Amino acid sequence: MLSVSEAQAIILNLVQPLDNQRDTEVVDLLAGDSRILAVPVTSPLDFPHWDNSAMDGYAVRYEDVQHSSAEQPTVLEIIEEIPAGYQPKSTIQAGQAARIFTGALMPAAADTVVMQEKTRRQENRVFILAAPQPQEFVRHKAAFYQAGTQLLPAGIKLNAPEIAVLAAAQCPKLNVYRRPRVAIFSTGDELVTVDESLQPGQIVDSNQYALAALVKECGAEPLLLGIVKDEPVALRKVITDAAAIADIVLSSGGVSVGDYDYVDKILESLEAKIHIRAVNIRPGKPLTVATFRTDAMNRVSTKFPVYFGLPGNPASVLVTFWRFVLPAIKKLSGIRAGWEPVYLKVRSHDELRSDGKRETYLWGKLHLIDGVYEFHKAGGSHSSGNLINLAQTNALAVLPLGKTLISPQQEVQVLQLITP
């Protein structure tokens, strides 16, 4: 049985990013939010576009005002007023100044801005009451970015700051990776949909809904294939169909060692290579990870999918997705780095226990207490079949193999799921 770190290494080695030639699309800037940039961006514009003022005040020549003081102010003639968006008409000569506002273009020959709080105006004259620093409050052309150089690299997620930069650089169209396609289905004779009448012994299929939501959260496209009965022929067909249309296939259930757990046998019959059959983790021990070695599925893409056979218990599905599938989708999506789970060291509010035989994940919530994050374990049973107390959680506390107890107020490593 593989350790958690060994399983993660195998999975990330199997998953290859989308191709930056075949797997891209062009979208409008407003549709670029949360997408992954596929091609580096350059701009023909310098930032700032021109020398401009960083302050409301007076544009001057430094040599005229370098000895100014409240006792001996320098008196300059105001020859022009320059608001933002106005093109100056004058060149500043010795003994002259221009009234200028934040963001406005610097007039020719002026090299410094004196903030208005250090001046006194009298009609068309300004009294400089303190000597500025050379070039003070001047934002110089190309000081932030030089035209023609790389503005943003490929492989980054576009959030609000990046969208703002692209808008300022006048990039109305973006070349981004397409969204990864993730096929999802659940297995089990006992499963029913949310709108079916529940009979004795039946269970509502929550896994498919949870996985679809998780897939959407990480920017991929879920392809829902429904519930499949524990019948080899039906399972073989849906696995074949899923492999033909998806980059990643997620099934839940059917991967343990019971008489009705057919997934591994069907994968082998399809000549898939099974890389992982079980991981030393709680919850989530029965985990199948496979790749297809032949093109028997009539693929719509040249890239073969990675198959994840997740356990059937709801908590196991969520934990194995967060721990193993999410990093795989991130890498597949074209993100150039940072696929691995994000861990924090925080203080535990509660006593955390494990039998020490497996790497154990306990769900709960991070709270900010006096500026320090504290992990509060969710109440109730932490059984792999208990979905209820997973609601409103945002972190998983990790007890390593061999660790049986973390006492209250002790440090614990947590896997952060969403921003607290």
Short mmCIF file of C-alpha atoms in Angstrom, two decimals:
data_model
loop_
_atom_site.label_atom_id
_atom_site.label_comp_id
_atom_site.label_asym_id
_atom_site.label_seq_id
_atom_site.Cartn_x
_atom_site.Cartn_y
_atom_site.Cartn_z
CA MET A 1 0.00 0.00 0.00
CA LEU A 2 1.37 3.36 -1.04
CA SER A 3 1.97 6.29 1.29
CA VAL A 4 0.11 9.54 0.63
CA SER A 5 3.25 11.28 -0.64
CA GLU A 6 4.10 8.35 -2.94
CA ALA A 7 0.57 8.41 -4.39
CA GLN A 8 0.75 12.16 -4.97
CA ALA A 9 4.09 11.82 -6.77
CA ILE A 10 2.72 9.10 -9.06
CA ILE A 11 -0.40 11.11 -9.87
CA LEU A 12 1.43 14.34 -10.67
CA ASN A 13 3.86 12.40 -12.85
CA LEU A 14 0.97 10.85 -14.80
CA VAL A 15 -0.85 14.14 -15.40
CA GLN A 16 0.53 16.33 -18.17
CA PRO A 17 -0.60 19.91 -18.83
CA LEU A 18 -2.90 20.74 -21.70
CA ASP A 19 -1.08 21.47 -24.94
CA ASN A 20 -0.43 25.19 -25.50
CA GLN A 21 -1.05 24.77 -29.22
CA ARG A 22 -4.06 22.44 -29.50
CA ASP A 23 -5.81 23.03 -26.19
CA THR A 24 -6.29 26.80 -26.24
CA GLU A 25 -9.03 29.23 -27.12
CA VAL A 26 -9.39 32.97 -27.54
CA VAL A 27 -11.77 34.76 -25.17
CA ASP A 28 -12.78 38.36 -24.54
CA LEU A 29 -11.05 40.15 -21.69
CA LEU A 30 -14.20 40.13 -19.55
CA ALA A 31 -14.44 36.35 -19.98
CA GLY A 32 -10.83 35.86 -18.90
CA ASP A 33 -11.45 35.92 -15.15
CA SER A 34 -10.14 32.72 -13.46
CA ARG A 35 -8.82 31.34 -16.76
CA ILE A 36 -5.25 30.13 -17.28
CA LEU A 37 -3.14 32.23 -19.66
CA ALA A 38 -1.75 30.05 -22.45
CA VAL A 39 0.56 32.50 -24.22
CA PRO A 40 2.81 35.18 -22.67
CA VAL A 41 1.51 38.73 -23.10
CA THR A 42 3.55 41.72 -24.19
CA SER A 43 2.33 45.28 -24.72
CA PRO A 44 3.40 48.04 -27.10
CA LEU A 45 2.73 50.54 -24.31
CA ASP A 46 5.14 51.82 -21.69
CA PHE A 47 3.89 52.08 -18.10
CA PRO A 48 3.58 54.90 -17.24
CA HIS A 49 2.89 55.99 -20.81
CA TRP A 50 4.62 59.33 -20.16
CA ASP A 51 6.26 61.29 -17.35
CA ASN A 52 3.43 62.35 -15.04
CA SER A 53 2.77 63.82 -11.64
CA ALA A 54 2.16 61.62 -8.60
CA MET A 55 0.78 64.54 -6.58
CA ASP A 56 -1.32 67.70 -6.80
CA GLY A 57 1.15 70.57 -6.75
CA TYR A 58 3.49 72.51 -9.02
CA ALA A 59 5.78 71.25 -11.77
CA VAL A 60 9.13 73.02 -11.49
CA ARG A 61 12.80 72.83 -12.38
CA TYR A 62 14.68 71.41 -9.41
CA GLU A 63 17.57 73.81 -9.91
CA ASP A 64 15.17 76.73 -9.29
CA VAL A 65 13.82 75.44 -5.97
CA GLN A 66 16.63 73.40 -4.39
CA HIS A 67 17.37 76.07 -1.74
CA SER A 68 13.77 76.94 -0.85
CA SER A 69 12.64 77.28 2.75
CA ALA A 70 9.84 78.84 4.78
CA GLU A 71 12.18 81.67 5.75
CA GLN A 72 13.41 82.23 2.19
CA PRO A 73 10.81 80.86 -0.23
CA THR A 74 11.43 80.69 -3.93
CA VAL A 75 8.88 82.69 -5.91
CA LEU A 76 7.90 81.31 -9.34
CA GLU A 77 5.56 82.55 -12.03
CA ILE A 78 2.65 80.17 -12.82
CA ILE A 79 2.40 79.96 -16.60
CA GLU A 80 -0.02 77.07 -17.11
CA GLU A 81 -2.51 74.80 -15.37
CA ILE A 82 -2.32 71.09 -16.30
CA PRO A 83 -5.20 68.81 -15.26
CA ALA A 84 -5.13 65.06 -15.96
CA GLY A 85 -5.74 64.30 -19.62
CA TYR A 86 -4.49 67.69 -20.81
CA GLN A 87 -1.44 68.07 -23.04
CA PRO A 88 0.85 70.88 -21.80
CA LYS A 89 1.50 73.74 -24.22
CA SER A 90 4.47 75.39 -22.50
CA THR A 91 8.10 74.68 -21.70
CA ILE A 92 9.08 75.59 -18.15
CA GLN A 93 11.79 78.24 -18.13
CA ALA A 94 13.90 79.52 -15.25
CA GLY A 95 11.67 81.12 -12.60
CA GLN A 96 8.50 79.47 -13.89
CA ALA A 97 6.12 76.73 -12.68
CA ALA A 98 2.94 74.98 -13.83
CA ARG A 99 0.01 74.10 -11.63
CA ILE A 100 -0.35 70.33 -12.02
CA PHE A 101 -2.69 67.60 -10.78
CA THR A 102 -2.20 63.92 -10.01
CA GLY A 103 -1.74 61.86 -13.16
CA ALA A 104 -1.23 64.87 -15.41
CA LEU A 105 1.49 64.95 -18.06
CA MET A 106 4.68 66.73 -16.99
CA PRO A 107 5.44 69.87 -19.04
CA ALA A 108 8.68 70.07 -20.99
CA ALA A 109 11.79 70.99 -18.96
CA ALA A 110 10.08 70.41 -15.60
CA ASP A 111 11.69 67.60 -13.61
CA THR A 112 10.17 67.85 -10.12
CA VAL A 113 6.77 68.31 -8.48
CA VAL A 114 6.37 70.30 -5.28
CA MET A 115 3.29 69.15 -3.38
CA GLN A 116 0.76 71.94 -2.83
CA GLU A 117 0.95 71.60 0.98
CA LYS A 118 4.50 72.99 0.79
CA THR A 119 3.51 76.04 -1.25
CA ARG A 120 1.55 79.25 -0.96
CA ARG A 121 -0.16 80.76 -3.98
CA GLN A 122 -0.75 84.44 -4.63
CA GLU A 123 -2.53 85.16 -7.92
CA ASN A 124 -0.16 83.96 -10.69
CA ARG A 125 2.77 83.37 -8.36
CA VAL A 126 3.62 80.40 -6.17
CA PHE A 127 5.87 80.53 -3.10
CA ILE A 128 7.91 77.32 -2.59
CA LEU A 129 8.19 76.92 1.20
CA ALA A 130 10.45 73.81 1.34
CA ALA A 131 13.08 72.31 -0.92
CA PRO A 132 11.90 69.08 -2.60
CA GLN A 133 14.03 66.07 -3.47
CA PRO A 134 15.29 65.92 -7.08
CA GLN A 135 12.56 64.44 -9.34
CA GLU A 136 10.21 64.13 -6.37
CA PHE A 137 6.65 63.04 -7.14
CA VAL A 138 7.42 62.39 -10.80
CA ARG A 139 6.44 59.02 -12.27
CA HIS A 140 8.76 58.46 -15.21
CA LYS A 141 7.79 56.90 -18.51
CA ALA A 142 8.44 53.11 -18.57
CA ALA A 143 9.41 53.08 -14.87
CA PHE A 144 6.89 50.27 -14.20
CA TYR A 145 7.06 48.39 -17.50
CA GLN A 146 8.96 48.80 -20.76
CA ALA A 147 7.09 48.27 -24.02
CA GLY A 148 7.89 45.02 -25.86
CA THR A 149 9.03 43.07 -22.81
CA GLN A 150 6.99 40.29 -21.20
CA LEU A 151 4.06 41.70 -19.28
CA LEU A 152 2.50 38.45 -18.00
CA PRO A 153 3.87 34.89 -18.36
CA ALA A 154 1.93 31.88 -19.59
CA GLY A 155 0.63 29.43 -17.03
CA ILE A 156 -0.84 31.88 -14.52
CA LYS A 157 -4.42 32.18 -13.32
CA LEU A 158 -6.03 35.46 -14.31
CA ASN A 159 -7.59 37.16 -11.31
CA ALA A 160 -8.70 40.78 -10.86
CA PRO A 161 -5.17 42.31 -10.72
CA GLU A 162 -4.11 40.52 -13.91
CA ILE A 163 -7.34 41.50 -15.68
CA ALA A 164 -6.69 45.12 -14.68
CA VAL A 165 -3.15 44.95 -16.08
CA LEU A 166 -4.40 43.45 -19.35
CA ALA A 167 -7.09 46.11 -19.66
CA ALA A 168 -4.54 48.89 -19.08
CA ALA A 169 -2.32 47.26 -21.72
CA GLN A 170 -5.25 47.33 -24.19
CA CYS A 171 -5.48 43.54 -24.60
CA PRO A 172 -9.14 42.96 -25.54
CA LYS A 173 -8.58 39.28 -26.48
CA LEU A 174 -6.78 36.60 -24.49
CA ASN A 175 -5.32 33.24 -25.47
CA VAL A 176 -6.20 30.89 -22.63
CA TYR A 177 -6.24 27.15 -22.06
CA ARG A 178 -9.59 25.49 -22.55
CA ARG A 179 -11.23 24.24 -19.40
CA PRO A 180 -10.25 20.65 -18.51
CA ARG A 181 -13.10 18.20 -19.09
CA VAL A 182 -13.86 15.94 -16.14
CA ALA A 183 -16.31 13.05 -16.57
CA ILE A 184 -18.14 12.06 -13.38
CA PHE A 185 -20.30 9.05 -12.56
CA SER A 186 -21.35 7.12 -9.48
CA THR A 187 -21.63 3.35 -9.15
CA GLY A 188 -23.93 1.24 -7.01
CA ASP A 189 -27.29 -0.55 -7.15
CA GLU A 190 -28.29 1.25 -3.94
CA LEU A 191 -28.02 4.76 -5.39
CA VAL A 192 -30.91 6.99 -6.42
CA THR A 193 -31.09 10.56 -7.69
CA VAL A 194 -32.17 13.53 -5.58
CA ASP A 195 -35.66 13.56 -7.07
CA GLU A 196 -36.42 9.83 -6.71
CA SER A 197 -38.50 8.40 -3.89
CA LEU A 198 -36.17 6.78 -1.35
CA GLN A 199 -36.86 3.11 -0.63
CA PRO A 200 -35.46 1.02 2.26
CA GLY A 201 -31.77 0.26 1.73
CA GLN A 202 -31.31 3.01 -0.86
CA ILE A 203 -28.96 6.02 -0.67
CA VAL A 204 -29.17 9.36 -2.44
CA ASP A 205 -26.19 9.89 -4.74
CA SER A 206 -24.57 12.96 -3.18
CA ASN A 207 -21.12 12.16 -4.57
CA GLN A 208 -21.88 13.22 -8.12
CA TYR A 209 -23.17 16.62 -6.98
CA ALA A 210 -20.22 17.17 -4.65
CA LEU A 211 -17.68 16.26 -7.34
CA ALA A 212 -19.40 18.46 -9.94
CA ALA A 213 -19.25 21.42 -7.54
CA LEU A 214 -15.59 20.77 -6.72
CA VAL A 215 -14.69 20.46 -10.40
CA LYS A 216 -16.40 23.78 -11.17
CA GLU A 217 -14.62 25.45 -8.24
CA CYS A 218 -11.23 24.62 -9.73
CA GLY A 219 -12.16 25.96 -13.17
CA ALA A 220 -12.82 22.69 -14.97
CA GLU A 221 -15.92 21.51 -16.84
CA PRO A 222 -17.89 18.65 -15.23
CA LEU A 223 -19.47 16.10 -17.58
CA LEU A 224 -22.14 14.26 -15.59
CA LEU A 225 -22.78 10.67 -16.66
CA GLY A 226 -25.23 9.71 -13.92
CA ILE A 227 -25.56 6.60 -11.81
CA VAL A 228 -24.33 3.24 -13.11
CA LYS A 229 -25.56 -0.03 -11.65
CA ASP A 230 -23.13 -2.68 -10.45
CA GLU A 231 -23.24 -4.47 -13.78
CA PRO A 232 -19.95 -5.12 -15.66
CA VAL A 233 -21.43 -4.44 -19.11
CA ALA A 234 -22.95 -1.12 -18.08
CA LEU A 235 -19.79 -0.09 -16.23
CA ARG A 236 -17.57 -0.97 -19.15
CA LYS A 237 -19.70 1.15 -21.48
CA VAL A 238 -19.72 4.23 -19.26
CA ILE A 239 -15.98 3.98 -18.60
CA THR A 240 -15.35 3.72 -22.33
CA ASP A 241 -17.67 6.65 -23.05
CA ALA A 242 -16.06 8.76 -20.33
CA ALA A 243 -12.55 8.03 -21.54
CA ALA A 244 -13.54 9.12 -25.05
CA ILE A 245 -14.63 12.62 -24.03
CA ALA A 246 -12.73 13.62 -20.89
CA ASP A 247 -9.27 14.58 -19.71
CA ILE A 248 -9.93 13.12 -16.27
CA VAL A 249 -12.51 10.50 -15.30
CA LEU A 250 -13.91 10.38 -11.76
CA SER A 251 -16.00 7.51 -10.51
CA SER A 252 -17.12 6.90 -6.95
CA GLY A 253 -17.66 3.45 -5.53
CA GLY A 254 -16.79 0.00 -6.84
CA VAL A 255 -13.05 0.12 -6.12
CA SER A 256 -12.84 -1.91 -2.92
CA VAL A 257 -12.57 -5.71 -2.66
CA GLY A 258 -16.26 -6.64 -2.46
CA ASP A 259 -18.05 -9.03 -4.78
CA TYR A 260 -19.70 -6.13 -6.62
CA ASP A 261 -16.60 -3.95 -6.96
CA TYR A 262 -15.91 -4.31 -10.68
CA VAL A 263 -14.01 -1.14 -11.60
CA ASP A 264 -10.44 -2.50 -11.45
CA LYS A 265 -11.33 -5.63 -13.43
CA ILE A 266 -13.02 -3.56 -16.14
CA LEU A 267 -10.06 -1.21 -16.39
CA GLU A 268 -7.75 -4.20 -16.85
CA SER A 269 -10.05 -5.59 -19.55
CA LEU A 270 -9.72 -2.23 -21.34
CA GLU A 271 -5.91 -2.62 -21.20
CA ALA A 272 -5.60 0.26 -18.76
CA LYS A 273 -2.53 0.38 -16.55
CA ILE A 274 -3.44 0.60 -12.87
CA HIS A 275 -0.84 2.66 -11.03
CA ILE A 276 -2.54 2.88 -7.63
CA ARG A 277 -4.95 0.48 -5.93
CA ALA A 278 -4.82 1.64 -2.30
CA VAL A 279 -3.30 4.48 -0.29
CA ASN A 280 -2.41 4.52 3.40
CA ILE A 281 -4.88 7.30 4.20
CA ARG A 282 -7.98 7.66 6.37
CA PRO A 283 -10.53 8.21 5.00
CA GLY A 284 -9.98 7.09 1.41
CA LYS A 285 -7.86 3.93 1.49
CA PRO A 286 -9.41 2.25 -1.60
CA LEU A 287 -8.25 4.52 -4.43
CA THR A 288 -7.69 3.43 -8.01
CA VAL A 289 -5.63 5.55 -10.40
CA ALA A 290 -5.16 4.29 -13.96
CA THR A 291 -4.23 5.37 -17.46
CA PHE A 292 -5.38 3.90 -20.75
CA ARG A 293 -2.70 2.37 -22.96
CA THR A 294 -4.62 1.91 -26.21
CA ASP A 295 -6.88 4.08 -28.33
CA ALA A 296 -9.77 1.66 -28.06
CA MET A 297 -12.04 4.44 -26.77
CA ASN A 298 -12.20 6.44 -30.02
CA ARG A 299 -10.74 9.53 -28.36
CA VAL A 300 -11.75 13.04 -29.42
CA SER A 301 -8.31 14.18 -28.21
CA THR A 302 -4.81 12.78 -28.58
CA LYS A 303 -4.30 13.05 -24.81
CA PHE A 304 -5.40 9.96 -22.88
CA PRO A 305 -7.30 10.58 -19.66
CA VAL A 306 -6.27 9.73 -16.12
CA TYR A 307 -8.85 7.63 -14.32
CA PHE A 308 -9.59 8.14 -10.61
CA GLY A 309 -11.71 5.46 -8.99
CA LEU A 310 -12.66 7.13 -5.71
CA PRO A 311 -14.18 5.33 -2.71
CA GLY A 312 -17.94 5.36 -2.34
CA ASN A 313 -18.28 6.87 1.14
CA PRO A 314 -19.07 10.60 0.93
CA ALA A 315 -16.33 11.85 3.27
CA SER A 316 -13.78 9.67 1.49
CA VAL A 317 -14.80 11.16 -1.85
CA LEU A 318 -14.27 14.72 -0.65
CA VAL A 319 -10.98 14.02 1.14
CA THR A 320 -9.46 12.09 -1.78
CA PHE A 321 -10.57 14.78 -4.21
CA TRP A 322 -8.98 17.56 -2.17
CA ARG A 323 -5.83 15.57 -1.54
CA PHE A 324 -5.22 13.91 -4.93
CA VAL A 325 -7.59 15.03 -7.69
CA LEU A 326 -7.44 18.79 -7.14
CA PRO A 327 -3.63 18.96 -7.64
CA ALA A 328 -4.04 16.84 -10.78
CA ILE A 329 -6.65 19.18 -12.27
CA LYS A 330 -4.49 22.19 -11.44
CA LYS A 331 -1.50 20.72 -13.27
CA LEU A 332 -3.65 19.59 -16.21
CA SER A 333 -5.20 23.07 -16.52
CA GLY A 334 -1.89 24.61 -17.59
CA ILE A 335 -0.91 26.28 -14.31
CA ARG A 336 2.86 26.30 -14.46
CA ALA A 337 3.54 25.73 -10.73
CA GLY A 338 1.89 25.43 -7.33
CA TRP A 339 -0.24 22.35 -7.94
CA GLU A 340 0.55 20.76 -4.60
CA PRO A 341 -1.81 21.09 -1.61
CA VAL A 342 -1.34 24.16 0.58
CA TYR A 343 -0.60 23.38 4.23
CA LEU A 344 -0.62 25.71 7.21
CA LYS A 345 0.75 25.20 10.70
CA VAL A 346 -1.90 26.35 13.15
CA ARG A 347 -3.00 25.85 16.73
CA SER A 348 -5.52 23.10 17.49
CA HIS A 349 -8.51 24.09 19.60
CA ASP A 350 -9.50 20.47 20.20
CA GLU A 351 -7.90 17.16 21.02
CA LEU A 352 -7.24 15.28 17.77
CA ARG A 353 -6.87 11.50 17.80
CA SER A 354 -5.90 8.75 15.37
CA ASP A 355 -4.89 5.11 15.69
CA GLY A 356 -1.62 6.04 14.01
CA LYS A 357 -1.90 3.28 11.41
CA ARG A 358 -2.68 5.62 8.50
CA GLU A 359 -2.17 9.27 7.63
CA THR A 360 -5.42 10.64 9.02
CA TYR A 361 -7.46 13.66 7.91
CA LEU A 362 -9.98 15.26 10.27
CA TRP A 363 -12.25 17.99 8.94
CA GLY A 364 -13.05 21.23 10.64
CA LYS A 365 -12.84 24.99 10.40
CA LEU A 366 -10.11 27.59 10.72
CA HIS A 367 -10.89 30.52 13.01
CA LEU A 368 -8.77 33.63 13.48
CA ILE A 369 -8.21 34.03 17.23
CA ASP A 370 -6.16 37.07 18.34
CA GLY A 371 -4.39 37.13 15.01
CA VAL A 372 -3.55 33.39 15.06
CA TYR A 373 -5.38 30.72 13.08
CA GLU A 374 -6.90 27.98 15.19
CA PHE A 375 -8.34 24.68 13.92
CA HIS A 376 -11.71 23.65 15.34
CA LYS A 377 -12.62 20.05 14.62
CA ALA A 378 -16.14 19.48 13.32
CA GLY A 379 -18.44 17.99 15.93
CA GLY A 380 -19.89 14.53 15.68
CA SER A 381 -18.54 11.39 14.09
CA HIS A 382 -15.63 11.53 11.66
CA SER A 383 -16.77 8.37 9.95
CA SER A 384 -16.16 8.16 6.22
CA GLY A 385 -19.90 7.71 5.78
CA ASN A 386 -20.86 10.87 7.68
CA LEU A 387 -21.35 13.68 5.21
CA ILE A 388 -23.39 15.96 7.48
CA ASN A 389 -20.62 17.47 9.61
CA LEU A 390 -18.50 18.30 6.54
CA ALA A 391 -20.78 21.26 5.87
CA GLN A 392 -19.14 24.67 6.48
CA THR A 393 -15.68 23.18 6.96
CA ASN A 394 -12.67 24.77 5.28
CA ALA A 395 -9.67 22.74 6.41
CA LEU A 396 -8.41 19.22 7.10
CA ALA A 397 -6.13 18.57 10.07
CA VAL A 398 -3.43 16.03 9.22
CA LEU A 399 -2.17 13.46 11.71
CA PRO A 400 0.87 11.79 10.14
CA LEU A 401 1.44 8.05 10.15
CA GLY A 402 2.35 7.01 13.70
CA LYS A 403 0.88 10.12 15.34
CA THR A 404 -1.98 9.24 17.68
CA LEU A 405 -2.64 12.43 19.60
CA ILE A 406 -2.49 16.19 19.24
CA SER A 407 -3.52 17.95 22.43
CA PRO A 408 -5.45 21.24 22.58
CA GLN A 409 -3.26 24.29 21.90
CA GLN A 410 -0.60 22.16 20.22
CA GLU A 411 0.49 22.89 16.65
CA VAL A 412 -1.12 20.90 13.86
CA GLN A 413 -0.64 20.90 10.11
CA VAL A 414 -3.83 21.57 8.16
CA LEU A 415 -4.70 21.30 4.51
CA GLN A 416 -6.42 24.54 3.59
CA LEU A 417 -9.45 23.94 1.39
CA ILE A 418 -10.81 27.46 0.91
CA THR A 419 -9.88 30.86 2.29
CA PRO A 420 -11.09 31.06 5.89
#
